[in-house]
Amino acid sequence: MARRRRKQRERRHRSTGCAAALIILVILGAGAAYGIPWIMDRFGGQVKETFSETVEKAVNTLAAERAGFQELTVSAEEVEGSFYYEQLSSEEQLIYRELLQGVQDMEESITIHAGRDDRPEKVYEYLLYDRPEFFWCAGSSQMTVYENYTEFHPGYSCTSEERAQRQIEIDTAVSDCIAGIDPSAGEYDRIRYVYEYLVNTVNYDENAPDNQNIYSALVGKNSVCAGYSRAAQYLLNNMGIECIYVVGTAQGQEAHAWNIVNCGGNYYQMDVTFGDPVFLASESGENLPGNIIYYDYLCCTDEEIRADHTPADEVVYPSCGSDDLNYYKMNGMYYESYDPQILLGDMNDSIYERQEMFVCRFSSSEVYQQARDSVINELFPKAAQTLGAVYGLEQVKYTYIEDETHNKIMVFWNYQ
């Protein structure tokens, strides 16, 4: 008789460590101006106000002339097409290029064309979203803000010497990753490969050092969602595939990061972190096979990802409406309606082929609810009889996981 051990899907609560937080310290400069006493006595407060504004403008104009802007060598052509860069105004794009040049050279202070009414911290945030290769940027910064310019002081997570050594290690890791890809593989196969590679090689660890950048994921092999997502972006960009870093929130989290990928001219949602089997747990404590991958977050639609993800509303992300790359559809695991004979036949085929698990995903919550009880209470026991008969087992064991969020049931066959 089959023994059923029910396993439930569980997500670890993560309140910190996912999306990079920019820490800004702002210092106002060149702002005070004082009036001459006898003028104040004779003409009163109106002249005081006018005089103060005049002196302040004069002081700030002189300060701007002495600001010492560096010659900008990063051209607009070099950054055109970068997703977050294109979200900015022309004035902000200039600041973006100034910051890019400065952090490339690891300048301690970058003089930028941003005054009191501008938001250079937003521009810096967008720069880091576009540039996963800037692993040496800690995400923190300080600013001294004047009327017409700002002295921007980025925080760095390593020295220039450490940066050079870490880049060598990253390059080696990327080469090792790419070595496993068939040179003739198409875009989808490359995207799927990167998804599987990161799930299989990176462990989720809130305490991992440098967990907001690619070094933690590609070299350290321990990271959080920011590291997973930036590593996916870095690898796919290196393969010539557009990959956008997405920020927002996810179920049970205050902040989260994932990706949108361009495949064949269509955009798809992708969350490598949620594809990691670390989020599958068992009530019985039994270990699941280590090579499980959650494919619900590989090339899915906006509707599917928003079942437990909410993107930031400040940015208009590309629409992801096509489900032609749904993993379960492409691999015969997707059921538009419930037919017990078809489903049982597919289960038995998985046993004959000695597959580790069988997955059935239903097209809607209505079909899932219609099928659920029958699948668990009738089809699984019948398939277990096949398992015992084919492999001569006196006692048959199997484990199943219900995923109501994605209208899916997974069963793991034990062949021993």
Short mmCIF file of C-alpha atoms in Angstrom, two decimals, residues 6-411:
data_model
loop_
_atom_site.label_atom_id
_atom_site.label_comp_id
_atom_site.label_asym_id
_atom_site.label_seq_id
_atom_site.Cartn_x
_atom_site.Cartn_y
_atom_site.Cartn_z
CA ARG A 6 2.39 15.46 1.90
CA LYS A 7 4.85 18.24 1.42
CA GLN A 8 3.89 21.85 1.33
CA ARG A 9 5.64 24.64 -0.47
CA GLU A 10 7.14 27.17 1.84
CA ARG A 11 8.86 30.49 1.30
CA ARG A 12 11.36 31.87 3.70
CA HIS A 13 10.53 35.32 4.96
CA ARG A 14 13.21 37.74 3.97
CA SER A 15 12.84 41.25 5.26
CA THR A 16 16.22 42.54 4.14
CA GLY A 17 18.97 41.87 1.67
CA CYS A 18 17.06 41.58 -1.60
CA ALA A 19 16.87 44.85 -3.47
CA ALA A 20 19.82 47.20 -3.12
CA ALA A 21 19.14 50.19 -0.87
CA LEU A 22 20.91 53.46 -1.62
CA ILE A 23 22.01 55.32 1.49
CA ILE A 24 22.35 59.03 0.84
CA LEU A 25 23.82 61.66 3.17
CA VAL A 26 23.08 65.15 1.87
CA ILE A 27 25.02 68.24 2.96
CA LEU A 28 23.81 71.64 1.74
CA GLY A 29 26.52 74.07 0.72
CA ALA A 30 26.97 77.72 -0.30
CA GLY A 31 23.48 78.63 0.85
CA ALA A 32 23.81 81.38 3.47
CA ALA A 33 23.89 85.08 2.65
CA TYR A 34 23.80 88.02 5.04
CA GLY A 35 22.64 91.63 4.61
CA ILE A 36 24.45 94.86 5.50
CA PRO A 37 23.01 96.31 8.76
CA TRP A 38 22.36 99.94 7.64
CA ILE A 39 20.48 98.79 4.56
CA MET A 40 18.32 96.56 6.72
CA ASP A 41 17.50 99.44 9.04
CA ARG A 42 16.56 101.82 6.22
CA PHE A 43 14.67 99.61 3.79
CA GLY A 44 13.43 96.71 5.91
CA GLY A 45 12.82 93.03 5.35
CA GLN A 46 11.92 93.21 1.65
CA VAL A 47 15.40 94.42 0.75
CA LYS A 48 16.88 91.85 3.09
CA GLU A 49 15.15 89.08 1.19
CA THR A 50 16.16 90.48 -2.22
CA PHE A 51 19.72 91.10 -1.09
CA SER A 52 20.01 87.57 0.32
CA GLU A 53 18.84 86.03 -2.94
CA THR A 54 21.26 88.17 -4.95
CA VAL A 55 24.25 87.32 -2.76
CA GLU A 56 23.30 83.64 -2.72
CA LYS A 57 23.12 83.55 -6.52
CA ALA A 58 26.47 85.29 -6.77
CA VAL A 59 28.08 82.89 -4.32
CA ASN A 60 26.69 79.85 -6.09
CA THR A 61 27.62 81.16 -9.55
CA LEU A 62 31.19 81.63 -8.39
CA ALA A 63 31.15 78.18 -6.77
CA ALA A 64 29.88 76.58 -9.96
CA GLU A 65 32.65 78.23 -11.96
CA ARG A 66 35.14 76.71 -9.56
CA ALA A 67 33.40 73.34 -9.39
CA GLY A 68 35.87 71.79 -11.78
CA PHE A 69 33.68 69.50 -13.89
CA GLN A 70 35.74 66.76 -15.46
CA GLU A 71 35.80 66.38 -19.21
CA LEU A 72 33.02 63.93 -20.04
CA THR A 73 34.34 61.13 -22.23
CA VAL A 74 31.32 58.81 -21.99
CA SER A 75 29.24 59.57 -25.06
CA ALA A 76 25.47 59.29 -25.33
CA GLU A 77 25.93 56.61 -27.99
CA GLU A 78 27.72 54.37 -25.48
CA VAL A 79 24.71 54.23 -23.17
CA GLU A 80 21.79 54.54 -25.58
CA GLY A 81 19.43 51.60 -25.29
CA SER A 82 20.18 50.92 -21.62
CA PHE A 83 16.74 50.40 -20.11
CA TYR A 84 16.90 52.72 -17.09
CA TYR A 85 18.94 55.34 -18.93
CA GLU A 86 16.10 55.68 -21.41
CA GLN A 87 13.66 56.39 -18.55
CA LEU A 88 15.51 59.62 -17.67
CA SER A 89 15.19 63.20 -18.92
CA SER A 90 18.01 64.63 -21.03
CA GLU A 91 19.33 66.51 -17.98
CA GLU A 92 19.30 63.32 -15.90
CA GLN A 93 20.98 61.40 -18.72
CA LEU A 94 23.91 63.83 -18.51
CA ILE A 95 24.17 63.14 -14.76
CA TYR A 96 23.98 59.38 -15.51
CA ARG A 97 26.95 59.62 -17.86
CA GLU A 98 28.93 61.73 -15.38
CA LEU A 99 28.31 59.20 -12.62
CA LEU A 100 29.11 56.29 -14.92
CA GLN A 101 32.46 57.82 -15.82
CA GLY A 102 33.26 58.53 -12.20
CA VAL A 103 32.48 55.10 -10.80
CA GLN A 104 34.28 53.41 -13.69
CA ASP A 105 37.41 55.23 -12.50
CA MET A 106 36.46 54.72 -8.82
CA GLU A 107 36.61 58.47 -8.20
CA GLU A 108 36.06 59.38 -4.55
CA SER A 109 34.24 62.59 -5.54
CA ILE A 110 32.31 63.17 -8.76
CA THR A 111 31.17 66.69 -9.64
CA ILE A 112 27.85 66.43 -11.47
CA HIS A 113 25.39 68.85 -13.07
CA ALA A 114 22.72 68.40 -10.40
CA GLY A 115 21.42 71.19 -8.18
CA ARG A 116 19.07 71.36 -5.23
CA ASP A 117 15.98 70.55 -7.26
CA ASP A 118 17.47 67.44 -8.87
CA ARG A 119 17.57 63.82 -7.69
CA PRO A 120 21.03 62.45 -8.47
CA GLU A 121 20.44 59.58 -6.04
CA LYS A 122 17.67 58.31 -8.33
CA VAL A 123 19.98 58.55 -11.33
CA TYR A 124 22.68 56.65 -9.46
CA GLU A 125 20.17 53.97 -8.55
CA TYR A 126 19.17 53.62 -12.20
CA LEU A 127 22.82 53.46 -13.25
CA LEU A 128 23.46 50.49 -10.95
CA TYR A 129 20.30 48.77 -12.20
CA ASP A 130 21.63 49.03 -15.76
CA ARG A 131 25.20 48.03 -14.93
CA PRO A 132 25.59 44.70 -13.09
CA GLU A 133 29.29 44.84 -13.93
CA PHE A 134 29.79 47.58 -11.31
CA PHE A 135 30.25 45.05 -8.53
CA TRP A 136 32.60 47.40 -6.66
CA CYS A 137 29.80 49.92 -6.00
CA ALA A 138 28.37 49.38 -2.53
CA GLY A 139 25.15 51.25 -3.29
CA SER A 140 25.72 53.84 -0.57
CA SER A 141 26.74 57.43 -1.26
CA GLN A 142 27.09 60.90 0.21
CA MET A 143 26.39 64.23 -1.46
CA THR A 144 27.28 67.88 -0.93
CA VAL A 145 24.57 69.79 -2.75
CA TYR A 146 25.03 73.33 -4.10
CA GLU A 147 22.61 75.45 -6.08
CA ASN A 148 23.91 74.44 -9.51
CA TYR A 149 26.03 71.36 -8.95
CA THR A 150 26.62 68.47 -6.56
CA GLU A 151 29.70 66.74 -5.25
CA PHE A 152 28.77 63.07 -5.29
CA HIS A 153 30.75 60.58 -3.19
CA PRO A 154 30.01 56.92 -4.06
CA GLY A 155 30.70 54.15 -1.59
CA TYR A 156 32.91 51.32 -2.83
CA SER A 157 32.98 47.78 -1.47
CA CYS A 158 36.62 47.09 -2.35
CA THR A 159 39.88 48.77 -3.33
CA SER A 160 41.02 49.14 -6.93
CA GLU A 161 43.51 46.30 -6.39
CA GLU A 162 40.78 44.03 -5.01
CA ARG A 163 38.53 45.05 -7.89
CA ALA A 164 41.12 43.89 -10.43
CA GLN A 165 41.53 40.53 -8.70
CA ARG A 166 37.79 40.01 -8.36
CA GLN A 167 37.28 40.82 -12.03
CA ILE A 168 39.68 38.02 -12.92
CA GLU A 169 37.68 35.63 -10.73
CA ILE A 170 34.40 36.78 -12.29
CA ASP A 171 35.80 36.34 -15.81
CA THR A 172 36.84 32.79 -14.92
CA ALA A 173 33.40 32.02 -13.51
CA VAL A 174 31.70 33.38 -16.64
CA SER A 175 33.98 31.29 -18.86
CA ASP A 176 33.15 28.18 -16.84
CA CYS A 177 29.45 28.92 -17.19
CA ILE A 178 29.52 29.60 -20.93
CA ALA A 179 31.59 26.46 -21.52
CA GLY A 180 28.50 24.40 -20.74
CA ILE A 181 26.38 25.98 -23.48
CA ASP A 182 26.05 24.45 -26.91
CA PRO A 183 27.43 27.08 -29.32
CA SER A 184 24.44 26.49 -31.59
CA ALA A 185 21.89 27.03 -28.80
CA GLY A 186 19.16 29.56 -29.53
CA GLU A 187 18.06 32.44 -27.31
CA TYR A 188 15.51 30.47 -25.29
CA ASP A 189 17.96 27.63 -24.64
CA ARG A 190 20.55 30.15 -23.46
CA ILE A 191 18.07 31.85 -21.15
CA ARG A 192 16.96 28.51 -19.74
CA TYR A 193 20.59 27.44 -19.31
CA VAL A 194 21.46 30.56 -17.29
CA TYR A 195 18.31 30.09 -15.18
CA GLU A 196 19.22 26.47 -14.41
CA TYR A 197 22.91 27.26 -13.93
CA LEU A 198 22.27 29.86 -11.24
CA VAL A 199 19.65 27.75 -9.47
CA ASN A 200 22.03 24.80 -9.38
CA THR A 201 25.20 26.66 -8.38
CA VAL A 202 24.09 29.49 -6.05
CA ASN A 203 22.78 29.10 -2.50
CA TYR A 204 20.39 31.60 -1.00
CA ASP A 205 22.15 33.17 2.01
CA GLU A 206 21.16 36.47 3.61
CA ASN A 207 24.52 36.61 5.39
CA ALA A 208 26.64 36.15 2.27
CA PRO A 209 29.24 38.90 1.81
CA ASP A 210 28.75 41.22 -1.18
CA ASN A 211 25.28 39.77 -1.62
CA GLN A 212 24.04 42.76 -3.62
CA ASN A 213 26.37 42.15 -6.55
CA ILE A 214 27.48 39.56 -9.11
CA TYR A 215 30.64 38.61 -7.23
CA SER A 216 28.62 36.92 -4.50
CA ALA A 217 26.66 34.79 -6.96
CA LEU A 218 29.24 33.98 -9.64
CA VAL A 219 32.30 33.53 -7.42
CA GLY A 220 31.09 33.18 -3.84
CA LYS A 221 28.10 30.98 -4.88
CA ASN A 222 26.05 32.46 -2.04
CA SER A 223 23.76 35.45 -2.46
CA VAL A 224 20.26 36.94 -2.23
CA CYS A 225 17.82 38.02 -4.94
CA ALA A 226 19.88 41.08 -5.96
CA GLY A 227 22.91 38.87 -6.56
CA TYR A 228 20.92 36.20 -8.42
CA SER A 229 19.23 38.78 -10.65
CA ARG A 230 22.33 40.81 -11.40
CA ALA A 231 24.25 37.62 -12.21
CA ALA A 232 21.50 36.58 -14.67
CA GLN A 233 21.60 40.06 -16.20
CA TYR A 234 25.40 39.98 -16.48
CA LEU A 235 25.56 36.51 -18.03
CA LEU A 236 22.75 37.08 -20.53
CA ASN A 237 24.05 40.50 -21.53
CA ASN A 238 27.39 38.83 -22.21
CA MET A 239 25.54 36.44 -24.53
CA GLY A 240 23.92 39.31 -26.40
CA ILE A 241 20.48 38.81 -24.80
CA GLU A 242 18.66 41.80 -23.35
CA CYS A 243 17.98 41.28 -19.66
CA ILE A 244 16.45 43.97 -17.44
CA TYR A 245 16.88 44.18 -13.68
CA VAL A 246 13.41 44.58 -12.12
CA VAL A 247 12.68 45.89 -8.63
CA GLY A 248 9.53 45.60 -6.57
CA THR A 249 8.15 43.39 -3.83
CA ALA A 250 7.28 39.72 -3.57
CA GLN A 251 5.08 37.69 -1.29
CA GLY A 252 6.45 37.71 2.24
CA GLN A 253 9.15 40.29 1.47
CA GLU A 254 9.61 44.02 1.80
CA ALA A 255 11.75 44.25 -1.33
CA HIS A 256 12.69 41.93 -4.15
CA ALA A 257 14.55 41.89 -7.46
CA TRP A 258 14.09 39.74 -10.55
CA ASN A 259 14.45 40.09 -14.36
CA ILE A 260 12.66 40.64 -17.64
CA VAL A 261 14.29 38.99 -20.67
CA ASN A 262 13.91 39.57 -24.38
CA CYS A 263 13.58 36.36 -26.39
CA GLY A 264 12.78 36.48 -30.08
CA GLY A 265 11.49 40.04 -29.80
CA ASN A 266 9.04 39.26 -26.99
CA TYR A 267 9.54 40.10 -23.33
CA TYR A 268 9.13 37.57 -20.51
CA GLN A 269 9.31 37.70 -16.73
CA MET A 270 12.02 35.62 -15.02
CA ASP A 271 12.85 35.15 -11.33
CA VAL A 272 15.88 32.96 -10.77
CA THR A 273 15.67 33.29 -6.99
CA PHE A 274 12.16 31.84 -6.86
CA GLY A 275 13.29 29.02 -9.13
CA ASP A 276 15.63 27.79 -6.42
CA PRO A 277 14.44 24.60 -4.65
CA VAL A 278 15.59 25.98 -1.30
CA PHE A 279 12.04 27.24 -1.02
CA LEU A 280 10.52 23.75 -1.10
CA ALA A 281 10.07 22.16 2.32
CA SER A 282 8.49 18.99 3.67
CA GLU A 283 6.30 18.46 6.70
CA SER A 284 7.85 15.03 7.15
CA GLY A 285 11.40 16.38 6.98
CA GLU A 286 12.29 14.09 4.11
CA ASN A 287 14.88 15.51 1.72
CA LEU A 288 13.75 16.22 -1.83
CA PRO A 289 16.06 15.52 -4.78
CA GLY A 290 18.70 18.21 -4.99
CA ASN A 291 18.21 18.96 -8.69
CA ILE A 292 14.63 20.24 -8.48
CA ILE A 293 14.02 23.51 -10.30
CA TYR A 294 10.85 25.58 -10.09
CA TYR A 295 10.14 26.49 -13.72
CA ASP A 296 7.07 28.62 -12.99
CA TYR A 297 9.32 31.69 -13.02
CA LEU A 298 11.13 30.97 -16.29
CA CYS A 299 9.84 33.05 -19.22
CA CYS A 300 6.40 33.64 -17.75
CA THR A 301 3.80 36.36 -18.27
CA ASP A 302 2.95 39.46 -16.27
CA GLU A 303 -0.24 37.77 -15.08
CA GLU A 304 1.66 34.74 -13.82
CA ILE A 305 4.43 36.65 -12.03
CA ARG A 306 1.97 39.01 -10.38
CA ALA A 307 0.39 36.14 -8.49
CA ASP A 308 3.13 36.78 -5.91
CA HIS A 309 5.24 39.67 -7.31
CA THR A 310 4.51 43.40 -7.56
CA PRO A 311 6.88 45.53 -9.67
CA ALA A 312 7.72 49.09 -8.63
CA ASP A 313 5.25 51.57 -10.11
CA GLU A 314 7.83 54.29 -10.73
CA VAL A 315 9.06 52.53 -13.88
CA VAL A 316 7.05 51.33 -16.87
CA TYR A 317 8.46 47.90 -17.64
CA PRO A 318 7.96 46.14 -20.98
CA SER A 319 4.72 44.19 -21.27
CA CYS A 320 5.10 40.43 -20.94
CA GLY A 321 1.96 38.91 -22.42
CA SER A 322 3.07 35.86 -24.39
CA ASP A 323 2.95 32.41 -22.81
CA ASP A 324 4.45 30.57 -25.77
CA LEU A 325 7.59 29.77 -23.73
CA ASN A 326 5.69 28.32 -20.77
CA TYR A 327 7.94 25.48 -19.62
CA TYR A 328 5.08 23.14 -18.77
CA LYS A 329 3.37 23.66 -22.12
CA MET A 330 6.60 23.06 -23.98
CA ASN A 331 7.25 19.81 -22.08
CA GLY A 332 3.82 18.17 -22.07
CA MET A 333 2.99 18.96 -18.43
CA TYR A 334 0.15 21.42 -19.06
CA TYR A 335 -3.52 20.39 -18.94
CA GLU A 336 -6.33 22.57 -20.31
CA SER A 337 -8.96 20.25 -18.83
CA TYR A 338 -9.10 17.32 -16.45
CA ASP A 339 -9.18 13.88 -18.06
CA PRO A 340 -8.23 11.21 -15.47
CA GLN A 341 -7.34 8.59 -18.08
CA ILE A 342 -4.93 10.87 -19.91
CA LEU A 343 -3.38 12.05 -16.66
CA LEU A 344 -2.96 8.52 -15.28
CA GLY A 345 -1.40 7.41 -18.56
CA ASP A 346 1.12 10.25 -18.36
CA MET A 347 1.92 9.33 -14.74
CA ASN A 348 2.52 5.71 -15.69
CA ASP A 349 4.75 6.78 -18.58
CA SER A 350 6.88 8.79 -16.16
CA ILE A 351 7.27 5.63 -14.05
CA TYR A 352 8.18 3.44 -17.03
CA GLU A 353 10.83 6.01 -17.96
CA ARG A 354 12.03 6.04 -14.32
CA GLN A 355 11.61 9.79 -14.08
CA GLU A 356 12.34 11.29 -10.70
CA MET A 357 9.13 13.29 -10.61
CA PHE A 358 5.91 13.95 -12.45
CA VAL A 359 4.40 17.40 -12.72
CA CYS A 360 0.91 18.37 -13.82
CA ARG A 361 0.04 22.04 -14.18
CA PHE A 362 -3.54 23.02 -14.92
CA SER A 363 -4.67 25.95 -17.03
CA SER A 364 -6.79 27.61 -14.33
CA SER A 365 -7.72 27.44 -10.68
CA GLU A 366 -11.10 25.97 -11.69
CA VAL A 367 -9.49 23.03 -13.49
CA TYR A 368 -7.03 22.60 -10.63
CA GLN A 369 -9.81 22.44 -8.05
CA GLN A 370 -11.73 19.99 -10.21
CA ALA A 371 -8.72 17.69 -10.51
CA ARG A 372 -7.04 18.02 -7.11
CA ASP A 373 -8.93 15.50 -4.93
CA SER A 374 -9.11 12.90 -7.67
CA VAL A 375 -5.42 13.20 -8.48
CA ILE A 376 -4.34 12.85 -4.86
CA ASN A 377 -6.84 10.24 -3.67
CA GLU A 378 -7.29 8.13 -6.80
CA LEU A 379 -4.65 8.62 -9.49
CA PHE A 380 -1.58 8.66 -7.24
CA PRO A 381 -2.51 5.32 -5.56
CA LYS A 382 -3.18 3.75 -8.98
CA ALA A 383 0.15 4.98 -10.35
CA ALA A 384 1.82 3.68 -7.19
CA GLN A 385 0.52 0.18 -8.03
CA THR A 386 2.26 0.50 -11.39
CA LEU A 387 5.42 1.61 -9.62
CA GLY A 388 5.39 -1.43 -7.34
CA ALA A 389 4.55 -3.90 -10.12
CA VAL A 390 7.14 -2.65 -12.60
CA TYR A 391 10.02 -2.48 -10.13
CA GLY A 392 9.05 -5.34 -7.80
CA LEU A 393 8.65 -3.17 -4.70
CA GLU A 394 6.98 -4.61 -1.61
CA GLN A 395 6.36 -1.16 -0.21
CA VAL A 396 5.75 1.85 -2.44
CA LYS A 397 6.57 5.40 -1.40
CA TYR A 398 5.93 8.68 -3.10
CA THR A 399 5.86 12.30 -2.04
CA TYR A 400 3.75 15.08 -3.50
CA ILE A 401 3.68 18.85 -3.29
CA GLU A 402 0.66 21.03 -3.90
CA ASP A 403 1.16 24.48 -5.40
CA GLU A 404 -2.22 26.17 -5.51
CA THR A 405 -0.70 29.51 -6.51
CA HIS A 406 0.39 28.02 -9.83
CA ASN A 407 -2.39 25.39 -10.17
CA LYS A 408 0.19 22.63 -10.01
CA ILE A 409 0.86 19.30 -8.29
CA MET A 410 4.26 17.59 -8.23
CA VAL A 411 4.84 13.96 -7.25
#
